[in-house]
Coordinates of C-alpha atoms in Angstrom, one line a residue:
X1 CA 116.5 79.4 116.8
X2 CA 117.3 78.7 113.1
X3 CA 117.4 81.3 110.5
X4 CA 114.6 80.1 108.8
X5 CA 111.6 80.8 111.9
X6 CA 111.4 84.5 111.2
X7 CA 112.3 85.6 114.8
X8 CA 113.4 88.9 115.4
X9 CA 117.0 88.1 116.9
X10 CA 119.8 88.1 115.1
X11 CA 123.4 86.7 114.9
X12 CA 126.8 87.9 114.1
X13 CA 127.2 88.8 110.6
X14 CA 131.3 88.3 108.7
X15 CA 130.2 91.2 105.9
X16 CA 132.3 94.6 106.8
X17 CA 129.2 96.9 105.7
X18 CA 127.0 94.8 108.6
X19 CA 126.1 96.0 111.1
X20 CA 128.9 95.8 114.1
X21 CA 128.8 92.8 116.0
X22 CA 132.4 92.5 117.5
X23 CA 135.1 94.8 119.1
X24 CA 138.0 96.0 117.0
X25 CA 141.4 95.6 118.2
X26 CA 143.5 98.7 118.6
X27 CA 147.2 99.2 117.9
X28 CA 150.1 98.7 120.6
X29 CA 149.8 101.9 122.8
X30 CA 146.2 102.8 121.5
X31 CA 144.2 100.9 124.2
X32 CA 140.9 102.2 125.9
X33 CA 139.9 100.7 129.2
X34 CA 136.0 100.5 128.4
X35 CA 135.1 98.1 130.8
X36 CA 136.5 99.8 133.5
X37 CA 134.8 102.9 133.1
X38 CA 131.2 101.2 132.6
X39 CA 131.2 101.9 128.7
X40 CA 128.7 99.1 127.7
X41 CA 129.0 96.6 124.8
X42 CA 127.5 98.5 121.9
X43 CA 129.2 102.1 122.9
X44 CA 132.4 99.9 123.2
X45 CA 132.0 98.4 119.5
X46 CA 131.7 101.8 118.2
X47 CA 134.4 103.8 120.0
X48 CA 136.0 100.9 119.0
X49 CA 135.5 101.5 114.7
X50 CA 135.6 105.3 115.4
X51 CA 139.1 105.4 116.3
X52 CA 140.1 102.8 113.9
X53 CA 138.9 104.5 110.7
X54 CA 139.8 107.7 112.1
X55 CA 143.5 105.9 112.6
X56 CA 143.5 105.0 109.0
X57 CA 142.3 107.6 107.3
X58 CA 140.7 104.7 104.6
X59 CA 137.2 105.1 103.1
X60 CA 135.1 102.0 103.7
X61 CA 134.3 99.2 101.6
X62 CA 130.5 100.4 101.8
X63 CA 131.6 104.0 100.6
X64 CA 133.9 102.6 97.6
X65 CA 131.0 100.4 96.7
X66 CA 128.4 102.8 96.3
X67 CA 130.9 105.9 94.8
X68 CA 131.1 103.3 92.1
X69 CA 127.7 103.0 91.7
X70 CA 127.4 106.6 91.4
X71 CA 130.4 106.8 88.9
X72 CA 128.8 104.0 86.9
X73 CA 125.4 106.0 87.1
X74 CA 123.6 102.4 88.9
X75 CA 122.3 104.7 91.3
X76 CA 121.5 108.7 92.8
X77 CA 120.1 110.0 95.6
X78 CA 117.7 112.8 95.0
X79 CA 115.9 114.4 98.3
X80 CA 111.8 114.5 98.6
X81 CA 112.3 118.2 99.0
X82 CA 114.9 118.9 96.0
X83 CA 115.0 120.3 92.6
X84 CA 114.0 116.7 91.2
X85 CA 110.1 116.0 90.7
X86 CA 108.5 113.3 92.1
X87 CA 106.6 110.4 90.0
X88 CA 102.9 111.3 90.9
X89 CA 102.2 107.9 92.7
X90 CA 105.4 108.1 95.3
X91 CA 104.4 112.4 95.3
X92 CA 101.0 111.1 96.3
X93 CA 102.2 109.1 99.6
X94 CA 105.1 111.3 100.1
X95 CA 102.7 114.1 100.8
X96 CA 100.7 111.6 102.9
X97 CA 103.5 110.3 105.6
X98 CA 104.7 114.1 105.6
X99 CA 101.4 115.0 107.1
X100 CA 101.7 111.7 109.3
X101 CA 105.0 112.8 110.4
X102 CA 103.9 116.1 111.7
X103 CA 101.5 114.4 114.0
X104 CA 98.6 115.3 112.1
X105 CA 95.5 112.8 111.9
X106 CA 97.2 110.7 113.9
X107 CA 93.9 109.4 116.0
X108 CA 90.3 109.2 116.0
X109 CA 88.2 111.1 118.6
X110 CA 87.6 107.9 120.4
X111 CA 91.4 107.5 121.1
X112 CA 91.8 111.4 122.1
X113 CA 89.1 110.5 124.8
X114 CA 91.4 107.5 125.9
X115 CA 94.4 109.8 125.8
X116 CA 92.6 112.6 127.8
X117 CA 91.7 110.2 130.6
X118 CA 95.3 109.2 131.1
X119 CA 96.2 112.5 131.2
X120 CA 94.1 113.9 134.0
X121 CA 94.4 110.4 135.8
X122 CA 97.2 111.4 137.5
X123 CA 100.3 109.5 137.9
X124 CA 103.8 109.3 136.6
X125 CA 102.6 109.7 132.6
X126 CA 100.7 112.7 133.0
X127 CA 102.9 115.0 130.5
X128 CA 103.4 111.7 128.3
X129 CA 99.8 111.4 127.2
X130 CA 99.6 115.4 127.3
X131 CA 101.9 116.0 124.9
X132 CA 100.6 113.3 122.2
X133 CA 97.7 115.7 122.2
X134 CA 99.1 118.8 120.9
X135 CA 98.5 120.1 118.4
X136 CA 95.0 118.5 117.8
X137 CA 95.9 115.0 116.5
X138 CA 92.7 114.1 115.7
X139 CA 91.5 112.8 111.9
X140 CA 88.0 114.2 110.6
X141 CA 87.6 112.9 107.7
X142 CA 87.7 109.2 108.2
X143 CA 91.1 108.4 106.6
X144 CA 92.6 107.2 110.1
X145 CA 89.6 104.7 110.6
X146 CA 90.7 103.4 106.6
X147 CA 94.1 102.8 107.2
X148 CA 93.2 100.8 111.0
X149 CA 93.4 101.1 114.8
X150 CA 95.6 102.2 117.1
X151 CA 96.4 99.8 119.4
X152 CA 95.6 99.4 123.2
X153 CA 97.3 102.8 125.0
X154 CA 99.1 100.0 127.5
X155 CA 100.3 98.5 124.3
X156 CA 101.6 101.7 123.4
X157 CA 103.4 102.6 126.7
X158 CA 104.9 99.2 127.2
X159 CA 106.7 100.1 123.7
X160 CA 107.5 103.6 125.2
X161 CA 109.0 102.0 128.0
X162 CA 110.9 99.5 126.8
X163 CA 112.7 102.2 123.6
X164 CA 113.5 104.1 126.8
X165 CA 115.2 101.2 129.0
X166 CA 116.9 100.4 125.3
X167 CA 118.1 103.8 125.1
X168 CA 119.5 104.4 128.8
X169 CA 121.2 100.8 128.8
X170 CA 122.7 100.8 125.3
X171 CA 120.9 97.9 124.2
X172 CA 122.7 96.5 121.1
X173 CA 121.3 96.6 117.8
X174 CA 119.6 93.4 118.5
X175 CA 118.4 93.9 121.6
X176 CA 116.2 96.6 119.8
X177 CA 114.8 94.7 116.9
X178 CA 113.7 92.1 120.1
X179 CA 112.2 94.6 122.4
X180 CA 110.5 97.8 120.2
X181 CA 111.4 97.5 116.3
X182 CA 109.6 93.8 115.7
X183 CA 106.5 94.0 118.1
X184 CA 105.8 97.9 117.0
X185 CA 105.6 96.4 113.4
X186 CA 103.4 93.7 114.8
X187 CA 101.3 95.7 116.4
X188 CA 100.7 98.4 113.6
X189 CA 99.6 95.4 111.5
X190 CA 97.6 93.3 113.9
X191 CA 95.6 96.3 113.7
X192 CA 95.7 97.4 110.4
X193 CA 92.8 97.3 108.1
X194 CA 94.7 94.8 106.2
X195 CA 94.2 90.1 106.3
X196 CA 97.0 89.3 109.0
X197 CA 97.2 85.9 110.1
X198 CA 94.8 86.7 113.2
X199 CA 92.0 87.5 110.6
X200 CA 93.0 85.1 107.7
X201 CA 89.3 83.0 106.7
X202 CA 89.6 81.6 103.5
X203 CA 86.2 80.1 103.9
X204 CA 84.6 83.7 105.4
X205 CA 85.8 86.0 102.8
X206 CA 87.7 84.3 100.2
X207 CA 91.1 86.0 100.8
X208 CA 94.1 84.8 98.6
X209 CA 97.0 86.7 101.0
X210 CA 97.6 88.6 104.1
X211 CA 100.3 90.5 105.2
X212 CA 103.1 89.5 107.7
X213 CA 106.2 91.0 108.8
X214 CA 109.2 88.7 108.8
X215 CA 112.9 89.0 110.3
X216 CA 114.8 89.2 107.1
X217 CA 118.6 89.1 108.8
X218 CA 120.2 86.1 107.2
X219 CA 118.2 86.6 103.9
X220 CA 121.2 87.3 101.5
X221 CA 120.6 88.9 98.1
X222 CA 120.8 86.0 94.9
X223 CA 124.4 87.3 93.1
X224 CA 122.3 87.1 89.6
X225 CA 120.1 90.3 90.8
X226 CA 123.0 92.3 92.2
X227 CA 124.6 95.2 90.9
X228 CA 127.4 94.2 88.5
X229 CA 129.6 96.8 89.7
X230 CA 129.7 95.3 93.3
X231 CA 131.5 92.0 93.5
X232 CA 130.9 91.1 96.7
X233 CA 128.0 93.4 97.7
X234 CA 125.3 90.7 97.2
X235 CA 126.1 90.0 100.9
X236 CA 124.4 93.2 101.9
X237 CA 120.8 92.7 103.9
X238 CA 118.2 94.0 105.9
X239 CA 116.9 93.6 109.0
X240 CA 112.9 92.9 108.3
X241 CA 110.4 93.1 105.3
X242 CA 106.6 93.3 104.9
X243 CA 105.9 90.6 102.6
X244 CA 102.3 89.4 101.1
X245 CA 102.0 85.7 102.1
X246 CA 99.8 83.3 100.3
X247 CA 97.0 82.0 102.3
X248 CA 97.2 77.9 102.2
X249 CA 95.2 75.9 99.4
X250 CA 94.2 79.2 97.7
X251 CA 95.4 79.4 93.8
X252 CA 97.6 82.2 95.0
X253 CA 99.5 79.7 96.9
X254 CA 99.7 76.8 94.5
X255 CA 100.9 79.9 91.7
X256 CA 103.8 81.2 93.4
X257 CA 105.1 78.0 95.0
X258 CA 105.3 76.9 91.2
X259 CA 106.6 80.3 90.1
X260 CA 109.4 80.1 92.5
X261 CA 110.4 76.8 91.7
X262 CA 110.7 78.0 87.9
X263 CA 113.1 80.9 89.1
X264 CA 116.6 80.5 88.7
X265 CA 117.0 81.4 92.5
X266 CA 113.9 79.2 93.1
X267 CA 112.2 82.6 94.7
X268 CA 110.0 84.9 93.5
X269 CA 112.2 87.3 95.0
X270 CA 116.0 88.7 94.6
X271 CA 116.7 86.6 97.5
X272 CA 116.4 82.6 98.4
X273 CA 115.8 83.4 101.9
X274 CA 113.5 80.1 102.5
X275 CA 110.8 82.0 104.3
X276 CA 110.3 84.2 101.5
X277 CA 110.3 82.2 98.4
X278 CA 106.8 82.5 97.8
X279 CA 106.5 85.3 99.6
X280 CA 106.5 88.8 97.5
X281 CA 108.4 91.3 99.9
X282 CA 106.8 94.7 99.4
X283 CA 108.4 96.7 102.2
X284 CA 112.4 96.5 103.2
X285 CA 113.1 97.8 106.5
X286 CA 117.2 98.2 108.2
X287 CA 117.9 99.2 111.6
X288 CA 120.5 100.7 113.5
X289 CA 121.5 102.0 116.3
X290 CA 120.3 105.7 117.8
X291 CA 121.9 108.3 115.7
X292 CA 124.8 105.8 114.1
X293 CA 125.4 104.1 110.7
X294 CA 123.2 106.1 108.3
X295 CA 125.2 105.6 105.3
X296 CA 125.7 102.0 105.9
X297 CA 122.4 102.0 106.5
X298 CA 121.4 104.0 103.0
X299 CA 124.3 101.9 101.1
X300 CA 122.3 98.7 102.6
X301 CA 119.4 99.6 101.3
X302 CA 120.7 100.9 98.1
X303 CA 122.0 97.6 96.9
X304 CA 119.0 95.9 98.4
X305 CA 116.2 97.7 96.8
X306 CA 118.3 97.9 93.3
X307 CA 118.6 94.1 93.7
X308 CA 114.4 94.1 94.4
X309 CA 114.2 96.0 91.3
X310 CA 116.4 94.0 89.0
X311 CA 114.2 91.4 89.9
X312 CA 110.8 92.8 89.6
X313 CA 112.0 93.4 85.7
X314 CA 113.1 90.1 85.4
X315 CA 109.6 88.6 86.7
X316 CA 107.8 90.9 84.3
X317 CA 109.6 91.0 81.1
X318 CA 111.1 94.8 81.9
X319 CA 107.6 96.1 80.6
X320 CA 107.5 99.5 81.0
X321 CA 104.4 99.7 81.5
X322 CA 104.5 97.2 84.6
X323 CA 107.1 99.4 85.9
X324 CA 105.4 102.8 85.6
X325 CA 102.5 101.4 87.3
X326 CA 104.2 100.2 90.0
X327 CA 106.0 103.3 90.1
X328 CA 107.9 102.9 93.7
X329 CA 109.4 100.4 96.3
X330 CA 108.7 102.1 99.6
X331 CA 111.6 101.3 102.5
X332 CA 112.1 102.4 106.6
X333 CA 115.9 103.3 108.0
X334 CA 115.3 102.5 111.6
X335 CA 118.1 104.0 114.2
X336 CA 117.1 103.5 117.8
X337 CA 114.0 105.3 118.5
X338 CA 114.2 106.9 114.7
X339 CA 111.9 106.0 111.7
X340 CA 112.8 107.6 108.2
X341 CA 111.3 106.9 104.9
X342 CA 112.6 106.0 101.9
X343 CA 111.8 105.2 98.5
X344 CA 113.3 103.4 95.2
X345 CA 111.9 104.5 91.4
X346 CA 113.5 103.2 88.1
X347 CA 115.4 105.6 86.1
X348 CA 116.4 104.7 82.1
X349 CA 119.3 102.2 80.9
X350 CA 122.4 102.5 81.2
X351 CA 124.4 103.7 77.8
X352 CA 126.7 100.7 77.2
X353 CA 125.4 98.5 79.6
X354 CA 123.2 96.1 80.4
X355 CA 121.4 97.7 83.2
X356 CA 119.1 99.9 84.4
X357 CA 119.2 103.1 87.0
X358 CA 117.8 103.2 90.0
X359 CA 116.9 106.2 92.3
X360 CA 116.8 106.4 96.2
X361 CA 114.6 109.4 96.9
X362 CA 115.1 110.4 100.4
X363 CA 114.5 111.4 103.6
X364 CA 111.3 111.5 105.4
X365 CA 112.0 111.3 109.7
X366 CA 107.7 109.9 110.6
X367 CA 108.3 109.1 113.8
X368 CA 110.1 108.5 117.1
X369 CA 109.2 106.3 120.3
X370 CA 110.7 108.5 122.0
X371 CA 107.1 109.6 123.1
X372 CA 103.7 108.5 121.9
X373 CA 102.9 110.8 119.6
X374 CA 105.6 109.7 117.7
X375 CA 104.5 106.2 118.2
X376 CA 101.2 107.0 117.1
X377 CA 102.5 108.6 114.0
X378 CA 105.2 105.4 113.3
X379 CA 101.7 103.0 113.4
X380 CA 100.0 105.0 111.0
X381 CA 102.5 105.1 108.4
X382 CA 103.6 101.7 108.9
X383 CA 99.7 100.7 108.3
X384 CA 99.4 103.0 105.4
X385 CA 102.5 100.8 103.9
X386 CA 100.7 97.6 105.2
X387 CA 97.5 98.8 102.5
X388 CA 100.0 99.6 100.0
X389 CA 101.2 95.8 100.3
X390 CA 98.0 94.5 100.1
X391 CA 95.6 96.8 98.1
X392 CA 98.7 98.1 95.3
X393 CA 101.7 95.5 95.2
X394 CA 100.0 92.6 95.4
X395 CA 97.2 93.4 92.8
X396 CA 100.1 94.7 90.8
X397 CA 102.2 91.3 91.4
X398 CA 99.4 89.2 90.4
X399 CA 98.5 91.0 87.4
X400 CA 102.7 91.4 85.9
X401 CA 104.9 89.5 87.5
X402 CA 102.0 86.8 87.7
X403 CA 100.1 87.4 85.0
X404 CA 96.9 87.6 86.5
X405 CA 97.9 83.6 88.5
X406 CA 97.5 82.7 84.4
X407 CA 94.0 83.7 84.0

């Protein structure tokens, strides 16, 4: 496959802060046998690092790079649930996936029926669908029917199944993003209440974009939208975005296929990924392994979501006003069977410099497929982020960064 087809495989990546894709050697007199004693690939690759930084005693390039940011006051990372308050638009939807993430709402009664069958059918998945029903995840007031569907409960367990075989076999990385991470986001959209490319009808409804999920791996950042304090950090990347596609022969499309081509990095975004040059992303998603990586994974995101930023302020003008409105650029740290959200707000100017702050407010964990209740929950967020595309960003887009598709 060629980078450019939006698959969800990836490939070997030379940046340090990437994720892992080869084994580190080990000094003379240091060797593991890890093949003998049925250590897979992936648990090989990290026992690998683990003794070699431990060995060293050396920070890593991704922790230099972002204690610089931090000493050059380019970025902080404030909690949800610290002393900080929150802008009232990102409160709004923290307060919303919180609720998610606590298996609240999570279905309509017509699913709990579904769910109850299974469970008193008998069989090996008895306690599975049992325990998705407690405490009563049930929405009454219509808000779970807004954001979409769940999908088919087969659909559902296949995903189940497949996180677990990932899990007990020490998938890699990739072998994740192929077999849960990309078709869970596929699913959450293909029924969310949101124009998909199984609904697009420009001639039914008049649509102008839909929403898409794309494999992002090999899209690098453009060096002018980098941080200046990193050098080399506009290598860092992401694993998948939500982006807002253009529907064919609509104005939409003709707008930003020009727009891009007037860019410097002939994309509407801070990257010239092909797939995405007239493509707004709205959502950034990295993945990791279970339970490994979390600050490469945060300094990842970190540089990619200042990046998104710089640009945004470049596309309209750094108006203030476009920026308070926006208010947030919502992001997912995905390790394994884990989902965590996070989210990036604009803080003032640098004194003495030419740029501009930016703050990573995090953590919220939403979900887990380590059971379907926590599958559910992951679908309904990742929906709720799909309307955000389409009903916030992209109205926002059009309007600043667009200005209004020039009338």
């Amino acid at each position: 496959m060629t980078e450019d087809d939006g698959s969800p495989s990836k490939r070997p990546r030379p940046d340090p802060d990437a994720t892992p894709r080869r084994t580190l050697p080990l000094r003379r007199g240091d060797s593991i046998s890890l093949s003998s004693s049925g250590v897979s690939d992936a648990n090989s690759e990290s026992m690998h690092k683990r003794v070699r930084t431990a060995r060293s005693g050396n920070s890593s390039p991704t922790k230099r790079g972002i204690s610089a940011m931090r000493m050059d006051g380019l970025i902080t990372h404030p909690s949800f649930d610290g002393s900080e308050p929150l802008p009232d638009a990102l409160d709004d939807i923290v307060q919303d996936i919180k609720r998610d993430s606590g298996g609240f709402d999570i279905m309509t009664a017509a699913d709990k029926i579904e769910f109850e069958k299974r469970a008193s059918a008998g069989g090996n998945h008895v306690h599975l669908f049992q325990k998705a029903l407690k405490p009563d995840p049930v929405d009454k007031s219509g808000v779970r029917e807004a954001l979409g569907r769940l999908p088919p409960v087969d659909a559902l367990v296949e995903i189940w199944q497949k996180a677990e075989r990932c899990q007990d076999n020490s998938h890699s990385e990739a072998g994740w993003n192929c077999a849960v991470h990309y078709p869970l986001m596929e699913l959450a959209l293909k029924y969310a209440n949101v124009t998909t490319h199984a609904t697009a009808d420009v001639t039914a409804n008049q649509e102008e974009i839909l929403i898409d999920v794309i494999n992002a791996t090999t899209a690098q950042i453009s060096p002018m939208y980098a941080p200046n304090t990193l050098a080399m950090q506009h290598k860092k990347r992401v694993d998948f975005c939500f982006m807002v596609e253009p529907i064919e022969k609509t104005k939409a499309a003709t707008c930003l296929s020009d727009k891009s081509l007037l860019s410097p990095n002939d994309s509407v975004n801070h990257t010239d990924f092909v797939p995405l040059r007239a493509c707004p992303i709205s959502v950034s998603i990295e993945t990791k392994l279970t339970g490994e990586e979390w600050q490469s994974a945060m300094a990842q995101q970190t540089v990619w979501l200042s990046a998104h930023w710089n640009c945004l302020d470049r596309l309209t003008g750094d108006s203030k006003v476009a920026r308070d409105e926006l208010c947030f650029l919502p992001a997912i740290i995905v390790q394994g069977h884990d989902w965590t959200f996070l989210a990036a707000t604009r803080g003032e100017m640098i004194k003495g410099r030419n740029d501009r702050q930016t703050i990573i407010w995090n953590k919220i964990g939403f979900g887990s497929t380590t059971g379907l209740k926590g599958i559910c929950q992951i679908i309904k967020v990742l929906q709720r982020l799909a309307l955000w595309s389409q009903r916030t960003y992209w109205p926002w887009f059009r309007k600043y960064a667009m200005n209004n598709l020039e009338g």
